[in-house]
Structure formats: structure tokens, C-alpha cells
CSV table of C-alpha atoms in Angstrom, one decimal:
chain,number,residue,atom,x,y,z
A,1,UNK,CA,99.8,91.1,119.4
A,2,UNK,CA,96.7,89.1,119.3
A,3,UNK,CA,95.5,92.1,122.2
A,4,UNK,CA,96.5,94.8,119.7
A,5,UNK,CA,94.5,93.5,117.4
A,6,UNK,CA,91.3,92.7,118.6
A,7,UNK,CA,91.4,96.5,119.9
A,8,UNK,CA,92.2,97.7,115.9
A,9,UNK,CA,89.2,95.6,114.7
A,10,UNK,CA,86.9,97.2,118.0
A,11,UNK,CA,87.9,100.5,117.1
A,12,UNK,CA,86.8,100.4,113.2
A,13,UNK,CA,84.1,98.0,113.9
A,14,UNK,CA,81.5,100.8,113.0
A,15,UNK,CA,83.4,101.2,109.4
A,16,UNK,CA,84.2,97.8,108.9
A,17,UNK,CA,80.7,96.8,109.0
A,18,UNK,CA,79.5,99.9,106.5
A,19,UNK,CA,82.1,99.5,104.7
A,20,UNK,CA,81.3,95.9,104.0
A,21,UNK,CA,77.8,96.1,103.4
A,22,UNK,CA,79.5,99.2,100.5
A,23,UNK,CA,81.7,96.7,99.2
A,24,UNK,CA,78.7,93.9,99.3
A,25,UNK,CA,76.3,96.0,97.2
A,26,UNK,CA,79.1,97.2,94.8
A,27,UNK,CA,80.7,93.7,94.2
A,28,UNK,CA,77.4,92.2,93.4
A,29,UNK,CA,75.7,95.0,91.2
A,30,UNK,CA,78.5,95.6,89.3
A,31,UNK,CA,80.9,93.5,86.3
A,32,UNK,CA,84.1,94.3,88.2
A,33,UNK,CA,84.8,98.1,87.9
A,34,UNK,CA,84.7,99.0,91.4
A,35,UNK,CA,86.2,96.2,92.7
A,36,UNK,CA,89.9,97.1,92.4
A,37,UNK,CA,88.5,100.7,94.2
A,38,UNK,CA,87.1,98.6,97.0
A,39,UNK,CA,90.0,96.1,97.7
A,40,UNK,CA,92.1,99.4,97.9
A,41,UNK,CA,89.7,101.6,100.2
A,42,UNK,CA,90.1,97.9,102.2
A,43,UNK,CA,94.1,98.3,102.8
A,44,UNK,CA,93.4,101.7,104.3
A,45,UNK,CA,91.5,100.9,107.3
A,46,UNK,CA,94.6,100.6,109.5
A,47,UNK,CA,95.1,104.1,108.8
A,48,UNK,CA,91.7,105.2,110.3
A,49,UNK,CA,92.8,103.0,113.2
A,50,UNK,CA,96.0,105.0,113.1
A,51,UNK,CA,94.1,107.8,114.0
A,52,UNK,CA,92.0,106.9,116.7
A,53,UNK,CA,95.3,106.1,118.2
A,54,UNK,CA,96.6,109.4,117.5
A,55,UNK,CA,93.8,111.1,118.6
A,56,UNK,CA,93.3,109.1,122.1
A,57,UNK,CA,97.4,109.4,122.3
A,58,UNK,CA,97.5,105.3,122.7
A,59,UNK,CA,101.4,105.3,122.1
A,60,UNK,CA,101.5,106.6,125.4
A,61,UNK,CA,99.7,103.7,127.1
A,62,UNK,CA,101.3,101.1,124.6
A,63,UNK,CA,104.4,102.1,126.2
A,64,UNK,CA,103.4,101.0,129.4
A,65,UNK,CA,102.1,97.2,128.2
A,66,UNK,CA,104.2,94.0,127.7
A,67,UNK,CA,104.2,94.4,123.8
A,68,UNK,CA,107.2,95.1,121.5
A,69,UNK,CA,107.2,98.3,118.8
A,70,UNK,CA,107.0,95.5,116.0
A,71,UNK,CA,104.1,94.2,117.4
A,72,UNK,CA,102.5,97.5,117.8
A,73,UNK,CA,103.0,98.1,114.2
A,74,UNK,CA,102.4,94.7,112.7
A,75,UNK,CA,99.1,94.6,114.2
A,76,UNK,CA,98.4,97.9,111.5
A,77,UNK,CA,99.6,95.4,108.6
A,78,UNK,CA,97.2,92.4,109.9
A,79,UNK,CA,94.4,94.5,110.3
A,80,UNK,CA,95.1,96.0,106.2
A,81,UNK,CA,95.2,92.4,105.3
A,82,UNK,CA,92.6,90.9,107.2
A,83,UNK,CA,90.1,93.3,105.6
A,84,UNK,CA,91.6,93.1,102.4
A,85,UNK,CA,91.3,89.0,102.4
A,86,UNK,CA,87.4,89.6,103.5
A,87,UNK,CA,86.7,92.1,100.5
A,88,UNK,CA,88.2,89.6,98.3
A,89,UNK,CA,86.3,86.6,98.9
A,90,UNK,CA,83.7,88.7,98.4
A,91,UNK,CA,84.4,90.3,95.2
A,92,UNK,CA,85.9,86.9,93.8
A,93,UNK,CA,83.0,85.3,94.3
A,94,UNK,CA,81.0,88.2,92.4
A,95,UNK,CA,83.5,88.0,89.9
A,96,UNK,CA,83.4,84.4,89.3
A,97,UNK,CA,79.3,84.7,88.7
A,98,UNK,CA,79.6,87.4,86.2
A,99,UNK,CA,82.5,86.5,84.4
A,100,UNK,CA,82.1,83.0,84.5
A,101,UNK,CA,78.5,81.9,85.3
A,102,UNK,CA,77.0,84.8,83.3
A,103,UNK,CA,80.1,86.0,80.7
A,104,UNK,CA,81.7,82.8,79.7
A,105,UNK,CA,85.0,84.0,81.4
A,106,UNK,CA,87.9,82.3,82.5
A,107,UNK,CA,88.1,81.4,86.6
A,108,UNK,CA,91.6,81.7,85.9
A,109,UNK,CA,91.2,84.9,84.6
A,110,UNK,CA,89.6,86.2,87.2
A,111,UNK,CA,92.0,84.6,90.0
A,112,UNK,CA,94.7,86.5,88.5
A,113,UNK,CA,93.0,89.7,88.7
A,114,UNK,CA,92.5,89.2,92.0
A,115,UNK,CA,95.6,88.5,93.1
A,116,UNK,CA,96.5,91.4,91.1
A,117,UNK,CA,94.1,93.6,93.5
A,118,UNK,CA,95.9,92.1,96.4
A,119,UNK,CA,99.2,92.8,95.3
A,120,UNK,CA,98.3,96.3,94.4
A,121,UNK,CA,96.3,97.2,97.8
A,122,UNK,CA,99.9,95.7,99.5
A,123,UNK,CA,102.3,98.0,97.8
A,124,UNK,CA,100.2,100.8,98.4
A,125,UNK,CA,99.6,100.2,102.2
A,126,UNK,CA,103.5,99.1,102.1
A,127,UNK,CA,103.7,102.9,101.0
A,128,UNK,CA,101.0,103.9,103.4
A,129,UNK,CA,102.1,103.1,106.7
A,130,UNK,CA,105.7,104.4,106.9
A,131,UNK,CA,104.1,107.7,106.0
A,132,UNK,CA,101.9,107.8,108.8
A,133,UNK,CA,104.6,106.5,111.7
A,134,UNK,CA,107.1,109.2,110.4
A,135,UNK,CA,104.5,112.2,110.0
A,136,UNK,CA,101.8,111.4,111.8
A,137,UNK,CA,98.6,110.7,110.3
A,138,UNK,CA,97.7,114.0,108.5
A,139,UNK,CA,100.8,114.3,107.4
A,140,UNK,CA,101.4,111.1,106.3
A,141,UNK,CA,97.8,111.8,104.6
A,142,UNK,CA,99.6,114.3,102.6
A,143,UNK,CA,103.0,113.0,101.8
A,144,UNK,CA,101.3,109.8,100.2
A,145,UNK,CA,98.9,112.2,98.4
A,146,UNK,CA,101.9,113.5,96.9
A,147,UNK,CA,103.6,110.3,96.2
A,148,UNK,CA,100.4,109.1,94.3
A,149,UNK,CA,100.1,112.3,92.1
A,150,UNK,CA,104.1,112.1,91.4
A,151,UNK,CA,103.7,108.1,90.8
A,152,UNK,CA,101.1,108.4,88.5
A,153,UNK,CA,102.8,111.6,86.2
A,154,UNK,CA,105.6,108.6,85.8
A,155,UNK,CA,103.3,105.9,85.1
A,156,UNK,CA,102.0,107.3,82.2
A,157,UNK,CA,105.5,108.8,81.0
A,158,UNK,CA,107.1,105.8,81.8
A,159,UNK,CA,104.4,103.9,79.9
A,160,UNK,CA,104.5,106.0,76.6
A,161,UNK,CA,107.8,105.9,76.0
A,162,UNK,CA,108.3,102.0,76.9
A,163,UNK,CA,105.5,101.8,73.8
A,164,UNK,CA,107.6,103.5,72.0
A,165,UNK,CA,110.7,102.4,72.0
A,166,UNK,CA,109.5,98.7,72.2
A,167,UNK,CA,105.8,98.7,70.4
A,168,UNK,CA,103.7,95.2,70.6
A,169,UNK,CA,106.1,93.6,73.4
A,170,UNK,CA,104.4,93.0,76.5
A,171,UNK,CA,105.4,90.9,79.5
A,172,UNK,CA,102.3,88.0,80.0
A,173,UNK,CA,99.5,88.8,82.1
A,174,UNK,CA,100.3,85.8,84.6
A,175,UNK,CA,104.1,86.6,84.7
A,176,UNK,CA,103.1,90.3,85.2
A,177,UNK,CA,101.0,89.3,88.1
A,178,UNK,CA,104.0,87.2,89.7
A,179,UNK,CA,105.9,89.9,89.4
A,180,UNK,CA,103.2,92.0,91.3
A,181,UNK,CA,102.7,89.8,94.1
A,182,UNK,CA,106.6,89.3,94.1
A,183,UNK,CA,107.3,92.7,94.8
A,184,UNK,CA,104.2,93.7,97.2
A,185,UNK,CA,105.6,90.9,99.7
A,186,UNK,CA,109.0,92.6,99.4
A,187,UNK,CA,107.6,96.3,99.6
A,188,UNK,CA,105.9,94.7,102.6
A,189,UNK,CA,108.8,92.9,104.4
A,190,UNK,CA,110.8,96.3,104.1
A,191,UNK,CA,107.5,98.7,105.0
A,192,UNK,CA,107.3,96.5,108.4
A,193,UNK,CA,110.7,97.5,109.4
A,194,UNK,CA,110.8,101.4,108.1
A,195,UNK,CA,107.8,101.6,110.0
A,196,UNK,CA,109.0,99.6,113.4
A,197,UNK,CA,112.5,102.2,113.0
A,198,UNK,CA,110.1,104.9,112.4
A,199,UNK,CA,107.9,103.8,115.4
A,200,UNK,CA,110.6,104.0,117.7
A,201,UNK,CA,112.0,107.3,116.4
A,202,UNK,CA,108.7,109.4,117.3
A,203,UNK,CA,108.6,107.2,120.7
């Protein structure tokens, strides 16, 4: 696996690095509105390396190499993660200038929005990936396109009627964020097997 991904990180070397110096720039010039954007453009990297593979038709040569269909598709998941982790240190640290240093903040405050990000960039690459091993990467492309436009038409219905059937009840910000990071390891325990089943069906 460790194989896999080294090749995953050479192949969006060239994006990694101008996407970091993006991320850079925007983490330090701004208060924190394009962070959560960047930390989410960060968990879909493995899907540009996605299709390089599909492009270069690598599933054809994985097959011939001493590596398991989980690790071809956990390596996707590390490489999300790994990027993710490194876009976060960054924008924590901006974070912790301007809302501490500079705002009078709390750290704590901003930890938890971070982890937040995190959890957030995990569901949706939990959501991500078996799209892409089922449909293929343009497909995929679309179906989770859909999926976001349908998601967020609920959100907001969901949302208004919640407010009013219960007005000024709100779970706490810290619990809420548990229960985000809660369910993005569980979205991403279930995601890793959908997508080994699906990787094995289009074999």
C-alpha cells in the first residue's frame, strides 16, 4: 500500500503543490471564509488521482501486482486525508493568529471548527469515492453533483421546519461537532468497504 501511495502523491504532485501554495495565500489573507472551501477542495484530490488512473487504465496493471482491492482503494482514502491534515495545519494556524492573536477569540473555538472542516471534508469524500468506483470518474462526477444539489434542497427544508416546530433549541456547538466527527468516521468505515465491493465489481 505504501507503493500505491507514493504513486497517488507522484501523480498529483503538480496540483498538490499549486494547490498548496492557493490554500497558503487564502488561509493567511483571509479571517476564515475560505477555509472550510479549501479543506473541502483538499478531500478531492484522490479523485483527480482517480482519473489519471482511469485515463492510463492502471486497474489493468494493478491487477497484475501483489496488492489486495482494499489496498488499492484505501490508498484513495489516505491520499484525501493526508492532504486534508496538511491544509489544516495550515489554516489552524491562520486561524489561531486572527481569531486569537489579532480577534481576541477562543483557541478552543477555533479547534472545534476545525475539526468540524475535517469531519465535513470526510463525509463528503465518504460520499465521493463510492461514486467514482461504481461509475467511473465522470460519472461519479455527476451522480455526486446530484447528491449535493438534492442534499442541500433537504438541508434547508429540513432546517426550516426543525425551527419551527422546535424554535430556540439547539444542540451545543461542541456536542454538534462530536456528533460530526462521530458520524464522518462511520460514513468512512462503511465508504471503504462500498467502495472495495464496488472495486471488485467493475474488475
Amino acid at each position: 500500500m505504501k507503493g500505491l501511495l507514493i504513486k497517488d502523491f507522484y501523480t498529483v504532485a503538480p496540483q498538490i503543490k499549486i494547490f498548496l501554495l492557493m490554500g497558503v495565500v487564502i488561509a493567511l489573507s483571509t479571517s476564515g471564509e475560505m477555509v472550510p472551501f479549501i479543506v473541502l477542495y483538499a478531500s478531492m484530490l484522490s479523485m483527480t488521482a482517480m482519473a489519471y488512473d482511469e485515463q492510463c487504465k492502471w486497474g489493468v496493471f494493478a491487477d497484475m501486482l501483489p496488492c489486495s482491492a482494499f489496498d488499492s482503494v484505501f490508498c484513495k482514502y489516505l491520499l484525501g486525508w493526508a492532504v486534508v491534515a496538511i491544509m489544516e495545519v495550515l489554516c489552524f494556524a491562520s486561524q489561531l493568529i486572527y481569531s486569537v492573536i489579532i480577534g481576541g477569540g477562543s483557541a478552543m473555538e477555533v479547534a472545534l471548527m476545525q475539526v468540524l472542516y475535517i469531519s465535513i471534508a470526510m463525509i463528503l469524500q465518504a460520499i465521493n469515492l463510492p461514486l467514482m468506483f461504481l461509475f467511473g470518474v465522470e460519472k461519479g462526477r455527476i451522480w455526486f453533483m446530484l447528491f449535493n444539489i438534492a442534499a442541500v434542497v433537504l438541508s434547508f427544508g429540513a432546517s426550516e421546519k426543525l425551527a419551527e416546530d422546535a424554535p430556540g433549541v439547539s444542540l451545543p456547538f461542541p456536542a454538534a461537532v462530536g456528533a460530526a466527527a462521530l458520524l464522518a468516521v462511520l460514513a468512512s468505515v462503511v465508504s471503504v468497504f462500498l467502495s472495495v465491493k464496488f472495486y471488485n465489481k467493475n474488475r
